[in-house]
Amino acid sequence: LMSSRPLSPHLQIYRPQLTSTLSITHRATGIVLSLGAVVLTYWLLALAGGETSYAAARGLLGSLPGLLALAAWAFSFYYHLCNGVRHLFWDIGVGFELKSVYASGYTVIGVSVVLTLATIGYALSQGGA
């Protein structure tokens, strides 16, 4: 029989918080990293396949959608790394105070964005595309 008790928290009234958003983002970036590993494998196979296959892969990855995917992969890498370090501190019992949780969360976001932009800037300065 179905219970008449309401579900809690109900998604229509639940207000997402920074901690829940960061947790969901951590999981999503893990998925993006997995997909990026498939793209990396494709690129390595194209590299091993010779000049023609490498040129095709470079054309695909150098297109606007390809570059956006690579940027998303870079952000996912940095975010997942930084948030993983944050969790390592939690594993040893450091940073559980609410103020620290929010400060470290915003730090993870900021450092991830800065490292992603630095990576993109470096790649562009080397003639990458």
Short mmCIF file of C-alpha atoms in Angstrom, two decimals:
data_model
loop_
_atom_site.label_atom_id
_atom_site.label_comp_id
_atom_site.label_asym_id
_atom_site.label_seq_id
_atom_site.Cartn_x
_atom_site.Cartn_y
_atom_site.Cartn_z
CA LEU A 1 0.00 0.00 0.00
CA MET A 2 1.10 3.52 -0.71
CA SER A 3 1.93 5.68 2.28
CA SER A 4 0.15 9.01 2.65
CA ARG A 5 3.24 10.62 4.15
CA PRO A 6 4.82 13.35 2.01
CA LEU A 7 8.26 12.96 0.52
CA SER A 8 10.90 15.10 2.14
CA PRO A 9 12.54 17.22 0.88
CA HIS A 10 10.27 17.62 -2.09
CA LEU A 11 12.04 18.91 -5.19
CA GLN A 12 9.42 21.59 -5.78
CA ILE A 13 10.10 23.25 -2.42
CA TYR A 14 13.73 22.32 -1.84
CA ARG A 15 16.17 25.18 -2.33
CA PRO A 16 19.55 23.98 -3.61
CA GLN A 17 22.50 25.01 -1.48
CA LEU A 18 26.15 25.48 -2.40
CA THR A 19 27.10 22.17 -0.82
CA SER A 20 24.51 20.16 -2.76
CA THR A 21 25.33 21.98 -6.00
CA LEU A 22 29.06 21.29 -5.57
CA SER A 23 28.35 17.64 -4.81
CA ILE A 24 26.23 17.22 -7.93
CA THR A 25 28.87 19.07 -9.98
CA HIS A 26 31.56 16.72 -8.64
CA ARG A 27 29.60 13.75 -9.92
CA ALA A 28 28.92 15.44 -13.28
CA THR A 29 32.60 16.30 -13.77
CA GLY A 30 33.45 12.67 -13.10
CA ILE A 31 31.17 11.70 -15.98
CA VAL A 32 32.73 14.36 -18.24
CA LEU A 33 36.21 13.06 -17.34
CA SER A 34 35.16 9.54 -18.33
CA LEU A 35 33.83 10.78 -21.67
CA GLY A 36 37.02 12.79 -22.14
CA ALA A 37 39.06 9.62 -21.65
CA VAL A 38 37.23 8.16 -24.64
CA VAL A 39 38.11 11.28 -26.68
CA LEU A 40 41.74 11.01 -25.54
CA THR A 41 41.78 7.38 -26.69
CA TYR A 42 40.35 8.45 -30.06
CA TRP A 43 43.07 11.10 -30.39
CA LEU A 44 45.84 8.63 -29.49
CA LEU A 45 44.52 6.07 -31.99
CA ALA A 46 44.35 8.79 -34.65
CA LEU A 47 47.92 9.79 -33.81
CA ALA A 48 49.08 6.20 -34.16
CA GLY A 49 47.05 5.78 -37.36
CA GLY A 50 49.12 8.16 -39.41
CA GLU A 51 48.96 11.59 -40.91
CA THR A 52 45.51 11.34 -42.48
CA SER A 53 43.72 10.04 -39.39
CA TYR A 54 45.55 12.54 -37.18
CA ALA A 55 44.55 15.42 -39.47
CA ALA A 56 40.92 14.31 -39.26
CA ALA A 57 41.07 14.13 -35.46
CA ARG A 58 42.78 17.50 -35.26
CA GLY A 59 40.10 18.99 -37.49
CA LEU A 60 37.34 17.56 -35.31
CA LEU A 61 38.93 18.58 -32.01
CA GLY A 62 39.97 21.96 -33.44
CA SER A 63 36.41 22.84 -34.43
CA LEU A 64 34.35 25.10 -32.20
CA PRO A 65 32.37 22.21 -30.65
CA GLY A 66 35.61 20.27 -30.21
CA LEU A 67 37.33 23.19 -28.50
CA LEU A 68 34.33 23.74 -26.22
CA ALA A 69 34.39 20.04 -25.31
CA LEU A 70 38.12 20.25 -24.54
CA ALA A 71 37.53 23.34 -22.39
CA ALA A 72 34.76 21.51 -20.52
CA TRP A 73 37.10 18.56 -20.05
CA ALA A 74 39.84 20.83 -18.70
CA PHE A 75 37.41 22.48 -16.28
CA SER A 76 36.12 19.09 -15.20
CA PHE A 77 39.67 17.91 -14.55
CA TYR A 78 40.57 20.92 -12.43
CA TYR A 79 37.25 20.98 -10.58
CA HIS A 80 37.35 17.27 -9.80
CA LEU A 81 40.99 17.57 -8.67
CA CYS A 82 40.40 20.60 -6.44
CA ASN A 83 37.22 19.19 -4.95
CA GLY A 84 39.00 15.88 -4.36
CA VAL A 85 41.70 17.70 -2.38
CA ARG A 86 38.92 19.42 -0.41
CA HIS A 87 37.46 16.01 0.40
CA LEU A 88 40.88 14.74 1.49
CA PHE A 89 40.96 17.50 4.09
CA TRP A 90 37.49 16.47 5.21
CA ASP A 91 38.71 12.87 5.51
CA ILE A 92 41.21 13.97 8.13
CA GLY A 93 38.57 16.04 9.91
CA VAL A 94 39.61 19.51 8.74
CA GLY A 95 37.22 22.12 7.34
CA PHE A 96 33.81 20.99 8.58
CA GLU A 97 32.83 24.33 10.08
CA LEU A 98 30.07 25.92 7.98
CA LYS A 99 32.20 28.98 7.21
CA SER A 100 35.09 26.73 6.09
CA VAL A 101 32.79 24.56 3.98
CA TYR A 102 31.56 27.59 2.04
CA ALA A 103 35.02 29.17 1.80
CA SER A 104 36.57 25.98 0.46
CA GLY A 105 33.64 25.51 -1.95
CA TYR A 106 34.06 28.94 -3.46
CA THR A 107 37.83 28.39 -3.55
CA VAL A 108 37.34 25.17 -5.52
CA ILE A 109 35.19 27.03 -8.07
CA GLY A 110 37.59 29.97 -8.35
CA VAL A 111 40.76 27.90 -8.65
CA SER A 112 39.09 25.62 -11.21
CA VAL A 113 38.07 28.56 -13.38
CA VAL A 114 41.52 30.21 -13.11
CA LEU A 115 43.37 26.99 -13.98
CA THR A 116 41.02 26.32 -16.89
CA LEU A 117 41.53 29.82 -18.29
CA ALA A 118 45.29 29.52 -17.79
CA THR A 119 45.30 26.21 -19.66
CA ILE A 120 43.27 27.66 -22.52
CA GLY A 121 45.51 30.72 -22.63
CA TYR A 122 48.64 28.58 -22.69
CA ALA A 123 47.25 26.35 -25.43
CA LEU A 124 46.33 29.37 -27.56
CA SER A 125 49.74 30.97 -26.99
CA GLN A 126 51.36 27.79 -28.35
CA GLY A 127 49.27 27.92 -31.49
CA GLY A 128 46.88 25.24 -30.29
CA ALA A 129 43.45 24.84 -31.82
#
